[in-house]
mmCIF file of N, CA and C in Angstrom:
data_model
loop_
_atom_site.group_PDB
_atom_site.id
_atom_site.type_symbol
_atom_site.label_atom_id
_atom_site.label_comp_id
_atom_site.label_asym_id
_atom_site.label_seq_id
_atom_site.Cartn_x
_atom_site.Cartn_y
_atom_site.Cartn_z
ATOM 1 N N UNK A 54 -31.045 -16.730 172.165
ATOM 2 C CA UNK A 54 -30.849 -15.991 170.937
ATOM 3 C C UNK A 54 -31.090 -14.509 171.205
ATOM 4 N N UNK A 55 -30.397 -13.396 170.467
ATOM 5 C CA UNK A 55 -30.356 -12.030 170.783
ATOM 6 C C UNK A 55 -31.402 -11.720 170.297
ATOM 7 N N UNK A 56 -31.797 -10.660 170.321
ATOM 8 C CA UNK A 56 -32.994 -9.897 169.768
ATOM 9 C C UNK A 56 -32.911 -8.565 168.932
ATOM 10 N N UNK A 57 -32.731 -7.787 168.392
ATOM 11 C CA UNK A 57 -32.998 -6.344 167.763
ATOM 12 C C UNK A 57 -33.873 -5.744 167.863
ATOM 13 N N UNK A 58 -34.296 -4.814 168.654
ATOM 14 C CA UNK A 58 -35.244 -4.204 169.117
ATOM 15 C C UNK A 58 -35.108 -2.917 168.678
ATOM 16 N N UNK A 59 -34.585 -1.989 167.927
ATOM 17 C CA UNK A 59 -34.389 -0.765 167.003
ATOM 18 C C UNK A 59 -32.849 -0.741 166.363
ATOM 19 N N UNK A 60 -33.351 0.470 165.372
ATOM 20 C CA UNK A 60 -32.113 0.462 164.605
ATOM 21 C C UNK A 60 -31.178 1.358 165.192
ATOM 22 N N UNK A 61 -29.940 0.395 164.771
ATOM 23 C CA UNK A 61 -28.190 0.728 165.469
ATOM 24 C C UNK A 61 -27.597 1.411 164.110
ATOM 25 N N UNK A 62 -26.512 2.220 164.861
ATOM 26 C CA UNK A 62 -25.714 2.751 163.440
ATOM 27 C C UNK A 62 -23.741 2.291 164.434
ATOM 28 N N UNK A 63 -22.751 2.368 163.549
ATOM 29 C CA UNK A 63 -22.124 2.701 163.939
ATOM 30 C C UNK A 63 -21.004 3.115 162.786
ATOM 31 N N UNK A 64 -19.894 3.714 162.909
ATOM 32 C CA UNK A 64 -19.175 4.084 161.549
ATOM 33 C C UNK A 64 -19.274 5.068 160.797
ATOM 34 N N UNK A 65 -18.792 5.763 159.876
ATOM 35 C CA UNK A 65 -18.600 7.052 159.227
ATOM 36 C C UNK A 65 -18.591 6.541 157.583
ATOM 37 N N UNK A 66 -18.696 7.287 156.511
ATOM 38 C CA UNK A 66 -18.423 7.515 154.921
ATOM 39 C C UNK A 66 -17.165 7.964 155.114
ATOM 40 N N UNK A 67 -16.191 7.680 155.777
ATOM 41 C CA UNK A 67 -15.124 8.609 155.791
ATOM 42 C C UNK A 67 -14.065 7.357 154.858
ATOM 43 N N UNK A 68 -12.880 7.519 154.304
ATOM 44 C CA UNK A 68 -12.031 6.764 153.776
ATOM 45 C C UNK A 68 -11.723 6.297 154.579
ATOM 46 N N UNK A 69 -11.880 4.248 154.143
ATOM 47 C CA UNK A 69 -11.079 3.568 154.924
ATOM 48 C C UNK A 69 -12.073 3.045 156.525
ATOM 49 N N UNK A 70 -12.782 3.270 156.108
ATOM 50 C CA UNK A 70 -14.145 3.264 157.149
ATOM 51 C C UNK A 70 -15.279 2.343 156.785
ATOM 52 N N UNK A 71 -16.634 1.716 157.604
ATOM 53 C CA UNK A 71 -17.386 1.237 157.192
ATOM 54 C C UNK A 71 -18.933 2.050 157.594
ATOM 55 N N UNK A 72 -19.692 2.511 157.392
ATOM 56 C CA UNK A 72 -21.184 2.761 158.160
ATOM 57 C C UNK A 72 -22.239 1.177 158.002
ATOM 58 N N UNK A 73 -22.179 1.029 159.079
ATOM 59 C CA UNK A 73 -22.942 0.084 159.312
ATOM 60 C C UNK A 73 -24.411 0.424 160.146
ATOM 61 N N UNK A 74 -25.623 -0.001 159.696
ATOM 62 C CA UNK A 74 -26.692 0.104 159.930
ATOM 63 C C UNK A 74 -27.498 -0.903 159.919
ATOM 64 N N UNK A 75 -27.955 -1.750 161.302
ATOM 65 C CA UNK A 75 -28.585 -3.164 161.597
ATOM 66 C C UNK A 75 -29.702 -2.866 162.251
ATOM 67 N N UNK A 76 -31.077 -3.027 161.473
ATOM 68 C CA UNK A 76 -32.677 -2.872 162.207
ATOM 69 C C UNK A 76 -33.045 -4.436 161.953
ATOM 70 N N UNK A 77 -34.336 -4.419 162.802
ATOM 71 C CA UNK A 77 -34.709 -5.336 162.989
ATOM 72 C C UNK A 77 -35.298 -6.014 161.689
ATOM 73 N N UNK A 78 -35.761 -7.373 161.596
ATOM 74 C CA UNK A 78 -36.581 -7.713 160.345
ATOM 75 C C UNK A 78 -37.684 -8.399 161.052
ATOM 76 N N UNK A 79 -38.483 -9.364 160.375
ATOM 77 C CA UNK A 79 -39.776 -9.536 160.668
ATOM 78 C C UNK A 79 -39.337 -11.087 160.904
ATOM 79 N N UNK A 80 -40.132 -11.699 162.166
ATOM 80 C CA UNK A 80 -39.693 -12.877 162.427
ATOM 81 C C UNK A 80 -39.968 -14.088 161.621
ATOM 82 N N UNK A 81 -38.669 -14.768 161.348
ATOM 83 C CA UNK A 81 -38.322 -16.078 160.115
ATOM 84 C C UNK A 81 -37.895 -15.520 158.968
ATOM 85 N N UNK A 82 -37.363 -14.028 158.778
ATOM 86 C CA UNK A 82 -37.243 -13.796 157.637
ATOM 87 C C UNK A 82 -35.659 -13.845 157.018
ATOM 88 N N UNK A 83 -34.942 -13.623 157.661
ATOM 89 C CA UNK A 83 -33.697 -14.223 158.166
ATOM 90 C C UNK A 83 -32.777 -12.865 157.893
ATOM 91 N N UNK A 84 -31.464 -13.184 157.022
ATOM 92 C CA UNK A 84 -30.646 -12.009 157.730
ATOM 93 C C UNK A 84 -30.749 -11.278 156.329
ATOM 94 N N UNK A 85 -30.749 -10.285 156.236
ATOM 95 C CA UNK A 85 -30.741 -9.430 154.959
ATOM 96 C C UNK A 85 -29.703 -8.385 154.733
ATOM 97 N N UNK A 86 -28.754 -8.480 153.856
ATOM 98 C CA UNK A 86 -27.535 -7.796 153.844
ATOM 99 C C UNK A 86 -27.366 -6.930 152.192
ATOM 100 N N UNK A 87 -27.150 -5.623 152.588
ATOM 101 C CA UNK A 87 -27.200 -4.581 151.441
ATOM 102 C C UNK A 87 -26.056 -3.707 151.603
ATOM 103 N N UNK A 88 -24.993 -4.213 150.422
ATOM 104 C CA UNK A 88 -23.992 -3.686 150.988
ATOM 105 C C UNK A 88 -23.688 -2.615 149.666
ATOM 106 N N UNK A 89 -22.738 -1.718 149.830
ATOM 107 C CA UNK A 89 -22.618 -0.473 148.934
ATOM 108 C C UNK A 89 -20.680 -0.461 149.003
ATOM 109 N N UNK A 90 -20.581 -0.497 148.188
ATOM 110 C CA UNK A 90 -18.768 -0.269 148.243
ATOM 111 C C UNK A 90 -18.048 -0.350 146.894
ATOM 112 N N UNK A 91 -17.516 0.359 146.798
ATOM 113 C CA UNK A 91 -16.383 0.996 145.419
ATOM 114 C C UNK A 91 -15.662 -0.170 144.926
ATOM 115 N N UNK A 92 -15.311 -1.322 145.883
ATOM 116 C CA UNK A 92 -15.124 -2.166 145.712
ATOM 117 C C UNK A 92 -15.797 -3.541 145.645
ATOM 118 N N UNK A 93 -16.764 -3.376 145.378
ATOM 119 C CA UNK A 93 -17.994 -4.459 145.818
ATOM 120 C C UNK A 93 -17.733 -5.849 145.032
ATOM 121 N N UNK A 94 -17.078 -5.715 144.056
ATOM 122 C CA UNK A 94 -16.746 -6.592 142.879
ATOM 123 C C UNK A 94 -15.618 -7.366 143.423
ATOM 124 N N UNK A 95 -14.461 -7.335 143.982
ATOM 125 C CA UNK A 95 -13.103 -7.746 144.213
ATOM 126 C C UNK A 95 -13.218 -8.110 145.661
ATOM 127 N N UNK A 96 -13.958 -7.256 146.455
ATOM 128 C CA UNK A 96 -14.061 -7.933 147.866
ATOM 129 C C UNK A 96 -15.551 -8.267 148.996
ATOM 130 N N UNK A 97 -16.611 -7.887 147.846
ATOM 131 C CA UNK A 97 -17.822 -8.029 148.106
ATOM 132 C C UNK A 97 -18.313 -9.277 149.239
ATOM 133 N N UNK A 98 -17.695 -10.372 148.917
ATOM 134 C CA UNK A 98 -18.392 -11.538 149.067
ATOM 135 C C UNK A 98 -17.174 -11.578 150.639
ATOM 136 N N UNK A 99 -15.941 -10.922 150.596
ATOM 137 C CA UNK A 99 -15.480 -11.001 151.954
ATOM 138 C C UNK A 99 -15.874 -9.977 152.948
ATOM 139 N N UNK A 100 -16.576 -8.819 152.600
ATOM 140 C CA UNK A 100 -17.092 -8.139 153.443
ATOM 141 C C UNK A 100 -18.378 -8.588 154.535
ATOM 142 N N UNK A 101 -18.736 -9.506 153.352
ATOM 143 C CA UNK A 101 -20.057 -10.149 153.856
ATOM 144 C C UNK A 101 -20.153 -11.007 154.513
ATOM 145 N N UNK A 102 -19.060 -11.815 154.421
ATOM 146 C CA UNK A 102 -18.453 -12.991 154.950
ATOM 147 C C UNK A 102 -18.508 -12.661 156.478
ATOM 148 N N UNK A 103 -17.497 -11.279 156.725
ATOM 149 C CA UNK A 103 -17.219 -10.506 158.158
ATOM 150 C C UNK A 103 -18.451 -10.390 159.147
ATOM 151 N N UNK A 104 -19.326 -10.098 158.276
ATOM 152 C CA UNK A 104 -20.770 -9.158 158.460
ATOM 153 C C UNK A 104 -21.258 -10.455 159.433
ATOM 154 N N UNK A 105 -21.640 -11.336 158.442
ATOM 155 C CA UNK A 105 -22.154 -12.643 158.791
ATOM 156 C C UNK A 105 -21.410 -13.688 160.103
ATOM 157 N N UNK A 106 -20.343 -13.200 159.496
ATOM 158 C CA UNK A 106 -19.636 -13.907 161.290
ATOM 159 C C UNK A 106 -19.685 -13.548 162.376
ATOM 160 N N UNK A 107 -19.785 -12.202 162.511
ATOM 161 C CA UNK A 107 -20.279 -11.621 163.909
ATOM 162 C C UNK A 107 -21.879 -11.679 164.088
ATOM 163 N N UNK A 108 -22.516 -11.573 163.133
ATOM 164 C CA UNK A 108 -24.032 -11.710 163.172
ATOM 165 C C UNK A 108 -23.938 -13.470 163.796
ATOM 166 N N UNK A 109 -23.628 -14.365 163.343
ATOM 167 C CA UNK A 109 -23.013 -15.470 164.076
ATOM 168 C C UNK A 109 -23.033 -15.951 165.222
ATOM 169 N N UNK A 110 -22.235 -15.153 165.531
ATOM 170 C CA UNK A 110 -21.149 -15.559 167.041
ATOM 171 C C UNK A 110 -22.187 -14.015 168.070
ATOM 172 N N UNK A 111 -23.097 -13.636 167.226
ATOM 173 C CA UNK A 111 -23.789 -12.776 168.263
ATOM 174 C C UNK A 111 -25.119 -13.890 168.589
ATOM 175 N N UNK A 112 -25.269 -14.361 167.673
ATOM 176 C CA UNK A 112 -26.567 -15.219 167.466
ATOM 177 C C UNK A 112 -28.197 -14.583 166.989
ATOM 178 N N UNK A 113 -27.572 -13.517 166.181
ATOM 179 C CA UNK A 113 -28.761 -12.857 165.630
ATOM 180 C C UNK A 113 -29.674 -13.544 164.372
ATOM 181 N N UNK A 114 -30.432 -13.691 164.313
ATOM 182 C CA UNK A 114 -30.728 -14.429 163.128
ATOM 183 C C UNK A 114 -32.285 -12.564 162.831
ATOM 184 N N UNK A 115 -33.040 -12.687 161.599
ATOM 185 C CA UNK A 115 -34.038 -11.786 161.494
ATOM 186 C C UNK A 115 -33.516 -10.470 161.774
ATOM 187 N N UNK A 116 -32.345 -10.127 160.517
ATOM 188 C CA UNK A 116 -31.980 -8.560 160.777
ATOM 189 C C UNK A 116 -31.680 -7.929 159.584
ATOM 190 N N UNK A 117 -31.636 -6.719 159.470
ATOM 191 C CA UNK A 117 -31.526 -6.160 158.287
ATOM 192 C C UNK A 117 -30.288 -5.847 158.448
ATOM 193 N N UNK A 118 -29.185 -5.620 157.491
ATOM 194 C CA UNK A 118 -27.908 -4.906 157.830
ATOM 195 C C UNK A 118 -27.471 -4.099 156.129
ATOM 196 N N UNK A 119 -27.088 -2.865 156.728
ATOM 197 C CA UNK A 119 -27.001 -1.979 155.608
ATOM 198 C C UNK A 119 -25.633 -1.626 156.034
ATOM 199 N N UNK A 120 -24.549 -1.862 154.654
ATOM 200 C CA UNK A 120 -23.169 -1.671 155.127
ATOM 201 C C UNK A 120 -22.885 -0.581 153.514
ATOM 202 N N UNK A 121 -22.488 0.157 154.432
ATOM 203 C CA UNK A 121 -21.976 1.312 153.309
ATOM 204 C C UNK A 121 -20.131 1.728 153.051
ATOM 205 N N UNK A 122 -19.955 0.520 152.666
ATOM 206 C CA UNK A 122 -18.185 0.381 152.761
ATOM 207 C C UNK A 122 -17.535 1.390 152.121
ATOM 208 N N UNK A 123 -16.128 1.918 152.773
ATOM 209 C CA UNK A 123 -15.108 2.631 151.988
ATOM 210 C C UNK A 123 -13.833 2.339 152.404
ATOM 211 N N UNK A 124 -13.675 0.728 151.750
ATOM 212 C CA UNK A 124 -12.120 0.186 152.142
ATOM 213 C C UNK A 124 -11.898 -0.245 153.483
ATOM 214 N N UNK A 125 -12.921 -0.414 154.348
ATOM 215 C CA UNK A 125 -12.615 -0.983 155.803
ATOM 216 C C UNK A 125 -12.022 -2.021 156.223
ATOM 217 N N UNK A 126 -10.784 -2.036 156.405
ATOM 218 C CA UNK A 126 -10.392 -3.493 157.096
ATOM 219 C C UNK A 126 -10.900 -3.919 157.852
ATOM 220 N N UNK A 127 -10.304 -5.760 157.586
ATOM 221 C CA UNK A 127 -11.375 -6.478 158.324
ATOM 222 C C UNK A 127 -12.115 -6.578 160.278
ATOM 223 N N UNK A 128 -10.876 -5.656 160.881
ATOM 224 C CA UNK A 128 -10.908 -5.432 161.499
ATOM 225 C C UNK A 128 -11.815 -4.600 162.327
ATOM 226 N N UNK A 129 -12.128 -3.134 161.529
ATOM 227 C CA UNK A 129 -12.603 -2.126 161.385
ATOM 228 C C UNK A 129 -14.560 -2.716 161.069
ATOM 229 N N UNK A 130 -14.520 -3.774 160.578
ATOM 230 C CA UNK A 130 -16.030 -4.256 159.902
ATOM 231 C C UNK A 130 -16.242 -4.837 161.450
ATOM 232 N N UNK A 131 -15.761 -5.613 162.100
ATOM 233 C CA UNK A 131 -15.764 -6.946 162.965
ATOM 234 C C UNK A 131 -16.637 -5.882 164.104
ATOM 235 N N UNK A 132 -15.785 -4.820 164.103
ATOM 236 C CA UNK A 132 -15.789 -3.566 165.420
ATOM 237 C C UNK A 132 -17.025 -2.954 164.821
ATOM 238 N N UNK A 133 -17.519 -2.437 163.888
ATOM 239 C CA UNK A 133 -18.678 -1.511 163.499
ATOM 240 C C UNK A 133 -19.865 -2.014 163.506
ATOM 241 N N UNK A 134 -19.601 -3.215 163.335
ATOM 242 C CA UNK A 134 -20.793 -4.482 163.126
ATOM 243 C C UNK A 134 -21.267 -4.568 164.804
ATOM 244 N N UNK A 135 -20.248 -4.997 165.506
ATOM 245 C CA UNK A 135 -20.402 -5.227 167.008
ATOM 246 C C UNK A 135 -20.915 -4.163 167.597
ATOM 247 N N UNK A 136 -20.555 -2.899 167.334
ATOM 248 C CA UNK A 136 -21.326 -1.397 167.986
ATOM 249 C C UNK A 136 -22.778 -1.099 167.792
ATOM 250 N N UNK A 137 -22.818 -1.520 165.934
ATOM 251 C CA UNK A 137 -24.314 -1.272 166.143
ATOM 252 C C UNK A 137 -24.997 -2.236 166.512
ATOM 253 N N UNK A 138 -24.539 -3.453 166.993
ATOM 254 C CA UNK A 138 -25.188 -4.392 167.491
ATOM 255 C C UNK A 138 -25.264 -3.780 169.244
ATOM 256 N N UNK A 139 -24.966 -3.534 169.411
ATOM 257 C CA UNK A 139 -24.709 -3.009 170.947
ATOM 258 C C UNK A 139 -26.180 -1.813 171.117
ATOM 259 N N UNK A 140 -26.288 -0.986 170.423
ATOM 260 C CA UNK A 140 -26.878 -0.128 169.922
ATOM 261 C C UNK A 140 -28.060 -0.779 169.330
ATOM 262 N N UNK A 141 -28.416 -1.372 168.920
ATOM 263 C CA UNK A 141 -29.918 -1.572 168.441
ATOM 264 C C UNK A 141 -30.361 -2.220 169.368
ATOM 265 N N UNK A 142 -29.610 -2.744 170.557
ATOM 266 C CA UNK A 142 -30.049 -3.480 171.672
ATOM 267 C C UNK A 142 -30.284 -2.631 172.865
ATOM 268 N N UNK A 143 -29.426 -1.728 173.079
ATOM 269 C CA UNK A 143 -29.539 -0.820 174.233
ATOM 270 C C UNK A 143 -31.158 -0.286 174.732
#
């Protein structure tokens, strides 16, 4: 299982973009997701969905993740998510 050992950023406030920000949490506490987006209502629950699948398939469990959306395709989440995961590990 991975670990988080400080906080990662990756991504911009820019349109069409995501800022993603993943620190560590306290062990057993599990994954904690705070997300911010203009659209939070209509695609909320698929942003999170994204978030959670790479948190997943990384095998992170005990993390905080702060996603500050502006229309990011799903693509664009998969990739920002994975950087600051890269980054809180480095």
């Amino acid at each position: 299982m991975a670990c988080i050992t400080k906080v990662g950023m990756a991504g911009t406030v820019e349109s069409n973009d995501v800022m993603i920000m993943i620190s560590p949490a306290p062990v057993n506490s599990g994954i904690t997701l705070n997300l911010q987006s203009p659209v939070k209502k209509q695609y909320g629950k698929k942003i999170e969905a994204a978030v959670l699948e790479v948190l997943t398939r990384r095998e992170l469990q005990d993390v905080i993740v702060d996603i500050n959306d502006r229309g990011a395709l799903d693509c664009t989440i998969y990739a920002r998510v994975d950087t600051a995961i890269d980054r809180a590990m480095a």
